[in-house]
Short mmCIF file of C-alpha atoms in Angstrom, two decimals:
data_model
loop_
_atom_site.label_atom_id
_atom_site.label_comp_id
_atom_site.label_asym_id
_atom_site.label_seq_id
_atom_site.Cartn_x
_atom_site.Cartn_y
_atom_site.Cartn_z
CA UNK A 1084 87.29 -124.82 0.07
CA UNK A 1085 85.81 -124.47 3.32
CA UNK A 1086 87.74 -121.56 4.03
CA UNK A 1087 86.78 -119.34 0.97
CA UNK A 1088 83.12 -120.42 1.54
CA UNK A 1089 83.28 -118.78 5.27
CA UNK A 1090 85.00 -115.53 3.89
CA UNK A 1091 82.37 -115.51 0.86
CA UNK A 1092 79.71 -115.79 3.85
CA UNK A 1093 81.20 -113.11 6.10
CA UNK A 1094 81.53 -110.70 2.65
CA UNK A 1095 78.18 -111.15 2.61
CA UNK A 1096 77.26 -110.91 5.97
CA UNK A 1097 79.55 -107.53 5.53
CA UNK A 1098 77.59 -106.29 2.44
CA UNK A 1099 73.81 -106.95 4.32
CA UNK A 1100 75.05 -105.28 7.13
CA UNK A 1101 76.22 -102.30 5.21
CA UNK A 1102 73.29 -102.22 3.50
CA UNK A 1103 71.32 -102.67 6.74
CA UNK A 1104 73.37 -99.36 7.82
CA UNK A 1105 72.65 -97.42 4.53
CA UNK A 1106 68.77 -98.40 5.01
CA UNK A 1107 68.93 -97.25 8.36
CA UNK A 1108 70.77 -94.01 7.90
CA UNK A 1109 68.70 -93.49 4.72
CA UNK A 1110 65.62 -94.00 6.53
CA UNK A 1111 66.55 -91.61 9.50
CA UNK A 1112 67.10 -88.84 6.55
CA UNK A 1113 64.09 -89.58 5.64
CA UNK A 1114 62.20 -89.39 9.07
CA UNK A 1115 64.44 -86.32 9.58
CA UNK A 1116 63.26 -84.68 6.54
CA UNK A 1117 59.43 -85.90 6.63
CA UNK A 1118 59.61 -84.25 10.27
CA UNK A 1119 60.83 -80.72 8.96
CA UNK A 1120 58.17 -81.08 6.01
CA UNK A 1121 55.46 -81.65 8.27
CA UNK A 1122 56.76 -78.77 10.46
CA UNK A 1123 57.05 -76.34 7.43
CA UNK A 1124 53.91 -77.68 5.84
CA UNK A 1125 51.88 -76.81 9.19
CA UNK A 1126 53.51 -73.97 8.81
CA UNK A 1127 52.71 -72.70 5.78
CA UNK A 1128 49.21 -73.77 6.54
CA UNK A 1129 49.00 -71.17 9.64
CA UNK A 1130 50.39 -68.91 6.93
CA UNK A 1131 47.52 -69.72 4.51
CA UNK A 1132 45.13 -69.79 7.36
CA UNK A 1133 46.23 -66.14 8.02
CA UNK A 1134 46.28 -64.49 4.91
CA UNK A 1135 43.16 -66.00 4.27
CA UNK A 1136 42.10 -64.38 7.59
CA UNK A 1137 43.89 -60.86 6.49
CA UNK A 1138 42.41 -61.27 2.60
CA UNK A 1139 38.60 -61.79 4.53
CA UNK A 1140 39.49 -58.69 7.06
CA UNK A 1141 40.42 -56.60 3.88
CA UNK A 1142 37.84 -57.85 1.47
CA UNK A 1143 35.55 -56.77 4.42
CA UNK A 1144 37.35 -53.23 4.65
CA UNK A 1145 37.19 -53.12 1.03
CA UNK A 1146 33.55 -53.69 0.98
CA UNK A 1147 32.91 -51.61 4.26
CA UNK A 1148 34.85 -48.85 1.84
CA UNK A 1149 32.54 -49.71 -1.20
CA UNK A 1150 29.36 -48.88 0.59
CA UNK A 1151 30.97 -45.70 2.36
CA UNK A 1152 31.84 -44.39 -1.67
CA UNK A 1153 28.22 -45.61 -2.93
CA UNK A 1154 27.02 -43.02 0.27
CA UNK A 1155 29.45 -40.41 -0.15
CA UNK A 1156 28.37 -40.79 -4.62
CA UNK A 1157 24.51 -40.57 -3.30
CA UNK A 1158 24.90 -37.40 -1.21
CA UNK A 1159 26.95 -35.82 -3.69
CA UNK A 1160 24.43 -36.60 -6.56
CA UNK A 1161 21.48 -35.45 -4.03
CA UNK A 1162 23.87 -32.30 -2.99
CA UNK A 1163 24.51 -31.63 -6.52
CA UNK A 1164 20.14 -31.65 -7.07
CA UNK A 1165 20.09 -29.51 -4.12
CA UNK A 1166 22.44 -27.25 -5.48
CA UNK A 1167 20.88 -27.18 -9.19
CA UNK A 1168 17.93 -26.22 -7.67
CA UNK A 1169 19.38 -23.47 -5.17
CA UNK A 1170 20.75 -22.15 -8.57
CA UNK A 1171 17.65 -22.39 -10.45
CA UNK A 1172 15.81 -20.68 -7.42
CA UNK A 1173 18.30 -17.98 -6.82
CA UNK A 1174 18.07 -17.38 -10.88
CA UNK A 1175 14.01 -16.68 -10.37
CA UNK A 1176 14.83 -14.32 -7.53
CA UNK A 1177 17.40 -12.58 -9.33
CA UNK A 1178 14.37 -11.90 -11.95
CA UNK A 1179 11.50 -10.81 -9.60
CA UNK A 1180 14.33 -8.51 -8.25
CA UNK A 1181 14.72 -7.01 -11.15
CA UNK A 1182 10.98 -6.87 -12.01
CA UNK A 1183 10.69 -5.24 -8.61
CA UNK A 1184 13.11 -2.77 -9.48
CA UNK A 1185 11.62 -2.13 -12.71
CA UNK A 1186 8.12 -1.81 -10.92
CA UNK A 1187 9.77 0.51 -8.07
CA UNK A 1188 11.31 2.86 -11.09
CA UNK A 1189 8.15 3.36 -12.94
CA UNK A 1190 6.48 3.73 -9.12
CA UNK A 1191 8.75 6.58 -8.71
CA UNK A 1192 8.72 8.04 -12.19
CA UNK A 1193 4.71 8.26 -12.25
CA UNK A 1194 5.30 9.57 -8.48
CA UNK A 1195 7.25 11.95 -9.67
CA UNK A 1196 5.06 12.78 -12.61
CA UNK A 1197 1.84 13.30 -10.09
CA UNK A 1198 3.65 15.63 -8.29
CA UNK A 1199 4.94 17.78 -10.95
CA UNK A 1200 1.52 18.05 -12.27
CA UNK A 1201 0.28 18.67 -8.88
CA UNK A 1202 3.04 21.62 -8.70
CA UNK A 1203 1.40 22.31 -12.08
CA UNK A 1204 -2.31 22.63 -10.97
CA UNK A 1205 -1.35 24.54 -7.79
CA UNK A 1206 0.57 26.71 -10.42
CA UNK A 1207 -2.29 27.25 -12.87
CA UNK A 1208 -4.68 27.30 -10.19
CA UNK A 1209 -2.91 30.37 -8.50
CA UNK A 1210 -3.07 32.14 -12.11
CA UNK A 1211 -7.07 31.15 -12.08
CA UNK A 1212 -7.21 33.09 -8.77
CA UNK A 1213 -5.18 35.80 -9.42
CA UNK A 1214 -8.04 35.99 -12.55
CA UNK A 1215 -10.96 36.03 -10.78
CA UNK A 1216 -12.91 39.42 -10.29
CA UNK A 1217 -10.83 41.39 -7.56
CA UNK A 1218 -13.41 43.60 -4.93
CA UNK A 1219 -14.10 47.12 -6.85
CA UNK A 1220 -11.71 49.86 -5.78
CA UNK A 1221 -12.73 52.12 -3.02
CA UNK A 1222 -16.21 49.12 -3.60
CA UNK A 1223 -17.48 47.60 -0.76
CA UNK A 1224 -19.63 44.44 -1.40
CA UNK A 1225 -21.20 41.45 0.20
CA UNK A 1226 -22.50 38.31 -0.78
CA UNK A 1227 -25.14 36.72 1.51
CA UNK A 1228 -24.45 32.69 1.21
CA UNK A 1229 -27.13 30.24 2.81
CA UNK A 1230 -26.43 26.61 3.45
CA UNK A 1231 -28.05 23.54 3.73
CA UNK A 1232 -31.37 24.06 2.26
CA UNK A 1233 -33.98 24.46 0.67
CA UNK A 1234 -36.25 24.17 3.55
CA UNK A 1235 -39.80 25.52 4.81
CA UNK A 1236 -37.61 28.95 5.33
CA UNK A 1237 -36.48 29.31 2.05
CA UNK A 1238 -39.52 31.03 0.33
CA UNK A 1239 -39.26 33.56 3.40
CA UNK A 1240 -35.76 34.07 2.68
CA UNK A 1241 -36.73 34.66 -1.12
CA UNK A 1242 -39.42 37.56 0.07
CA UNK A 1243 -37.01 39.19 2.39
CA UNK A 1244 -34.22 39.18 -0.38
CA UNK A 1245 -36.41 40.09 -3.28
CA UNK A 1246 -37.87 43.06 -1.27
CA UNK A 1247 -34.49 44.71 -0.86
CA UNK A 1248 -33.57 43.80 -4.37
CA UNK A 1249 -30.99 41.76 -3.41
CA UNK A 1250 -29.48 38.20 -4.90
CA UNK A 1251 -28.17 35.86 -2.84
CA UNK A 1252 -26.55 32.32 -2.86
CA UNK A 1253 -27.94 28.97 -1.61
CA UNK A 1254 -25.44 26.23 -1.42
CA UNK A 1255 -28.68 23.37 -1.54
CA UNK A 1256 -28.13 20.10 -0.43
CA UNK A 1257 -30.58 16.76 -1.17
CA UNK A 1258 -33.40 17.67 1.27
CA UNK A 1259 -37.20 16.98 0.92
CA UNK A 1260 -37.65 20.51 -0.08
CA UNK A 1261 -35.61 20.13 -3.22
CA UNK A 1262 -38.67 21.84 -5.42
CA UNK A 1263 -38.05 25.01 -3.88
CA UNK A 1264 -34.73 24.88 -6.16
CA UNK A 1265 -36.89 26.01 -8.95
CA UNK A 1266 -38.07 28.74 -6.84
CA UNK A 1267 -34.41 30.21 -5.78
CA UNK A 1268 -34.06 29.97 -10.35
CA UNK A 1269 -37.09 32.07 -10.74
CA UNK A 1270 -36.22 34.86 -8.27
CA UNK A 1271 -32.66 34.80 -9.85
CA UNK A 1272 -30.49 33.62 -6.80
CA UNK A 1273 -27.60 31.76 -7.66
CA UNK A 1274 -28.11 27.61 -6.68
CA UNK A 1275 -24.58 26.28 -6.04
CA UNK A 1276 -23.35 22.73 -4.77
CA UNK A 1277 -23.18 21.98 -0.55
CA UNK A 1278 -23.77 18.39 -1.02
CA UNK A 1279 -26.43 15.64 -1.54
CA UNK A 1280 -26.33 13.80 1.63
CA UNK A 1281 -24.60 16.31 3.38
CA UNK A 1282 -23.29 13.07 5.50
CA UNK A 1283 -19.27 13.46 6.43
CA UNK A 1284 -18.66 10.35 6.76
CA UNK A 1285 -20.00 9.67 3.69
CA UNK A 1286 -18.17 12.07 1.68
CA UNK A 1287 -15.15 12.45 3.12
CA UNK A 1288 -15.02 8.48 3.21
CA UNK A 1289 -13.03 9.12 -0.18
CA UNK A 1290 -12.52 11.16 -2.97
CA UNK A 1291 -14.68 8.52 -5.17
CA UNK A 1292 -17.48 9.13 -2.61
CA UNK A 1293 -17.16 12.82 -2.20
CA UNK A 1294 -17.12 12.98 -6.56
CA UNK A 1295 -20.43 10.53 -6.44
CA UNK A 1296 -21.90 12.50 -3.89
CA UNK A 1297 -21.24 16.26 -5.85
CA UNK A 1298 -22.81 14.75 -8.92
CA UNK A 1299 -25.80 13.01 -6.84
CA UNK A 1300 -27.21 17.07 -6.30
CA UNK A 1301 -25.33 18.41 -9.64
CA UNK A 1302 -28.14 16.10 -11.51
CA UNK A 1303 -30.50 17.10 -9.46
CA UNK A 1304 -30.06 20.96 -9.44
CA UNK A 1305 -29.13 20.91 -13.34
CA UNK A 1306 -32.55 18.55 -13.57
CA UNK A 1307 -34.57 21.43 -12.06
CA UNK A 1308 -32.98 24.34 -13.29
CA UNK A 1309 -31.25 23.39 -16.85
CA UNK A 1310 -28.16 24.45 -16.27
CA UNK A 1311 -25.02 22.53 -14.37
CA UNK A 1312 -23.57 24.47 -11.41
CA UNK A 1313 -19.87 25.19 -10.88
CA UNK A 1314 -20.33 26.48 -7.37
CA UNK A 1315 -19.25 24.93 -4.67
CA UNK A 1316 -19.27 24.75 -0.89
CA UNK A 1317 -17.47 21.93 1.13
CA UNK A 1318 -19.77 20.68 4.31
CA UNK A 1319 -17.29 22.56 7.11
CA UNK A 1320 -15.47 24.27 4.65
CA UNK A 1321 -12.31 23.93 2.69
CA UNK A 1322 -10.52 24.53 6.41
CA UNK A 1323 -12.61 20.78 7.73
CA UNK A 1324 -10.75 18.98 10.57
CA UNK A 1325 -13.15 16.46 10.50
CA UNK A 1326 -12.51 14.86 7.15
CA UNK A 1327 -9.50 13.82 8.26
CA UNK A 1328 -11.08 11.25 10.15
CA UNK A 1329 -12.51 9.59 7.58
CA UNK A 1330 -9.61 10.34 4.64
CA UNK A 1331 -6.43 11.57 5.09
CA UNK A 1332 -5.44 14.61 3.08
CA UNK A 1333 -8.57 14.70 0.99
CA UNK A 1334 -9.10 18.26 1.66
CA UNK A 1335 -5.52 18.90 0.17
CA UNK A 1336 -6.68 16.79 -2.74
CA UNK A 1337 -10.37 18.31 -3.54
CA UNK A 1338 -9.33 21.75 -3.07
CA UNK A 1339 -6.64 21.22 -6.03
CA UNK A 1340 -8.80 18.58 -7.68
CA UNK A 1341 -12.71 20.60 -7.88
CA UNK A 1342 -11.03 23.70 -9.75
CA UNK A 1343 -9.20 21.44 -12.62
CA UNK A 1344 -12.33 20.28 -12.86
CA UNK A 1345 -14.39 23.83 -13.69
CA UNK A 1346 -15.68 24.42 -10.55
CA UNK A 1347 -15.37 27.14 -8.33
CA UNK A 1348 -15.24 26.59 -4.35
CA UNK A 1349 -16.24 28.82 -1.47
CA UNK A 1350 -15.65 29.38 1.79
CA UNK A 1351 -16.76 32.79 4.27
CA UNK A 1352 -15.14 35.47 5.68
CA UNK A 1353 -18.09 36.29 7.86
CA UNK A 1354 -19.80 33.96 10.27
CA UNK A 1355 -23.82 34.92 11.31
CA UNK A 1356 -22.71 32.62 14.45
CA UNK A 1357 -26.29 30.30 13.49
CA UNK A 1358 -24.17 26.89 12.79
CA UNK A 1359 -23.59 27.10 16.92
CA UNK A 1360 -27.00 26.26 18.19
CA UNK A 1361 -30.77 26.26 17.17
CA UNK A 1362 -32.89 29.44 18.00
CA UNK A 1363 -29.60 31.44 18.32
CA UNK A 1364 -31.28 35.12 19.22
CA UNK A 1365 -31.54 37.18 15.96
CA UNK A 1366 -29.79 40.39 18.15
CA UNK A 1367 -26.84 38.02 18.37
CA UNK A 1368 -26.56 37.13 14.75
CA UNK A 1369 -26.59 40.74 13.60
CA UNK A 1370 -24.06 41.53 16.03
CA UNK A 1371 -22.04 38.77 14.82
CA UNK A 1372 -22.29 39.58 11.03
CA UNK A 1373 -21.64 43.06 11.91
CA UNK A 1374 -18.66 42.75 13.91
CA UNK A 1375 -17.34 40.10 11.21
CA UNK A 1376 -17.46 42.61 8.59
CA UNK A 1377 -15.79 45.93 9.97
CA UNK A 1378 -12.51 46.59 8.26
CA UNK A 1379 -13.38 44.23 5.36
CA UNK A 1380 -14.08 45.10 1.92
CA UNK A 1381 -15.47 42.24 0.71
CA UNK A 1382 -17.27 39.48 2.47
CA UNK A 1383 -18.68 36.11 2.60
CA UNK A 1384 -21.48 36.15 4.96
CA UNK A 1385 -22.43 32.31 6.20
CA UNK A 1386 -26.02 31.99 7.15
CA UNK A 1387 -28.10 28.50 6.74
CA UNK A 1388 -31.23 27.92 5.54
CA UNK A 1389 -32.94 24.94 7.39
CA UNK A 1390 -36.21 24.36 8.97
CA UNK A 1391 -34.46 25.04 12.61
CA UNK A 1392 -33.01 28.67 11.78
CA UNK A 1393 -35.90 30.67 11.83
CA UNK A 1394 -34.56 32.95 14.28
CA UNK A 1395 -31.99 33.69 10.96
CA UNK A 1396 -34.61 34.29 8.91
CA UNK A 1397 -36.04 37.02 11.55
CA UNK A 1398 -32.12 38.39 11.76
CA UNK A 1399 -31.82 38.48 7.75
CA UNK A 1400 -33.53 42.22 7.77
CA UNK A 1401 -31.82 43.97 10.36
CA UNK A 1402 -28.46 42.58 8.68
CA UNK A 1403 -29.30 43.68 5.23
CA UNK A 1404 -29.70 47.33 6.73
CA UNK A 1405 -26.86 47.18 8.69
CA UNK A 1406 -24.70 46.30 5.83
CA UNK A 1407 -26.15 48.91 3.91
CA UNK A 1408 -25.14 51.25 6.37
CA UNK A 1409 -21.72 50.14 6.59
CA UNK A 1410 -21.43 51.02 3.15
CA UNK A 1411 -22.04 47.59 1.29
CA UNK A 1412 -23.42 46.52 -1.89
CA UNK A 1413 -25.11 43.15 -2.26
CA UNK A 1414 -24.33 40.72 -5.61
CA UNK A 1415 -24.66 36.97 -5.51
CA UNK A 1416 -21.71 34.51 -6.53
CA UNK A 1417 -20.17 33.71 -9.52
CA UNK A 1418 -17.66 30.98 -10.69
CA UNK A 1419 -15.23 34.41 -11.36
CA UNK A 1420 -15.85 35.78 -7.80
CA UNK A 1421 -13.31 35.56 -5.50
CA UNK A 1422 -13.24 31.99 -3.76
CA UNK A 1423 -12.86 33.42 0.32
CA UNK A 1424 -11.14 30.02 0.44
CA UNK A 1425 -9.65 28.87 4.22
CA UNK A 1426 -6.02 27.38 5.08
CA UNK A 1427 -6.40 23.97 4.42
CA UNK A 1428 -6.14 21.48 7.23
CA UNK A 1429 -6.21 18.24 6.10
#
């Protein structure tokens, strides 16, 4: 009995201490295993930790990108207004081009136009020439002009002409002495147009002013006398210089302009030389008149009729009588007669 009690004790003794073994092995497993999970757990947390680190770096990219694309989308959309209204302005211009060009084609057409009826006038106004009374065959004639009055010398002018029977033309401006108009009617001189204020600045200013200033002594001469004038005489004469200080080319333009309108124009062949000076000698002027008309036919004899010429008014005899003796006959001007007209110069 005692013996089978000591082997059941040592059995058991056996079994605890396998069991202490198994425990012990088991529990070094265990630590084994609890190690490794703690190692792979702290490392899957550095894992975590980092791709929470990369996921913030890229959500921060991604938003960096966001804002970039919301820029870029702004300046496209402004870009795109820029552009819309680029287009829009371009469109306008393309329009007041083509109104320009429209504008610059009916520029040119009326251009054109103007100058074919220029071409026109200068035609018709060659055919008006070619119409007016010629000189008389084997006729010689002169017509005595006087400019610039009346004046305190025109009823002495009027005595010397009417004693010799003789008509001549005053080309009156708008002087104080305007009554004697009446006079020149009566004694059957021809009154023709020099101006009103006889002022070249004035007139030649522009062919508005020169227009206003022809009908300024055309009222007054038609006033006086009844009837309208369509003689003419340019201050300086068709061939001015002068005007073209004042107006470029308005001596081209009147020239063409006062015969489409009726009127006839006149310049001189012949100068008396008075227009030079005051108190010019009265042997000079004759020899100047007479010299001016040898180997002419017909002529235009400029003389002026102001207070200041009276040494023209003692010349006007001894020039009639020359003239005579050279052959000439004596008739005042007409809008037929032949104009005497200069080269124009400006």
């Amino acid at each position: 009995m005692g013996k089978i009690k000591i082997t059941k004790n040592v059995i058991f003794i056996v079994i605890i201490a396998v069991l202490v073994c198994s425990l012990a092995v088991s529990s070094f497993f265990i630590i084994r295993k609890n190690g490794k999970y703690k190692q792979v757990s702290a490392e899957l947390d550095t894992k975590i930790a980092n791709e929470k680190a990369s996921s913030a770096s890229q959500k921060s990219k991604m938003d960096d990108y966001n804002s970039k694309i919301a820029e870029y989308e702004a300046e496209i959309e402004t870009k795109t207004n820029e552009y819309d209204k680029l287009q829009a302005e371009l469109e306008e211009a393309k329009k007041q081009k083509e109104a320009l060009e429209k504008e610059n084609a009916d520029l040119k057409r009326q251009l054109l136009a103007k100058r074919q009826a220029q071409q026109a006038e200068v035609k018709r106004l060659s055919i008006l020439n070619s119409q007016q009374s010629p000189t008389p065959e084997n006729a010689k004639i002169c017509y005595l002009t006087f400019d610039d009055g009346p004046s305190d010398n025109t009823l002495k002018i009027i005595d010397i002409l009417n004693s010799y029977g003789i008509k001549g033309t005053f080309f009156v401006i708008g002087a104080s002495k305007t009554q004697y108009i009446k006079n020149l009617c009566d004694a059957g001189h021809t009154v023709a147009l020099h101006s009103y204020s006889h002022n070249y600045g004035t007139i030649y200013s522009s062919v508005d002013n020169y227009l206003a200033d022809l009908n300024k002594i055309s009222d007054i001469v038609q006033s006086i006398t009844g009837q309208k004038s369509m003689l003419v005489r340019f201050p300086g004469g068709g061939s001015n210089k002068v005007s073209a200080s004042y107006c470029k080319g308005i001596m081209s333009d009147l020239t063409v302009r006062l015969p489409s309108m009726g009127y006839s124009y006149f310049d001189w062949n012949v100068s008396s030389g008075d227009a030079d000076a005051n108190g010019v000698p009265p042997s000079k002027l004759i020899s100047n008149v007479v010299n001016g008309a040898r180997g002419k036919m017909s002529i235009c004899v400029l003389m002026h009729d102001t207070n200041a010429k009276s040494t023209t008014v003692q010349a006007l005899p001894s020039i009639i009588t020359s003239l005579y003796d050279m052959g000439y006959s004596f008739a005042p001007l007409t809008v037929q007669t032949y104009g005497f007209h200069h080269s124009v110069n400006n």
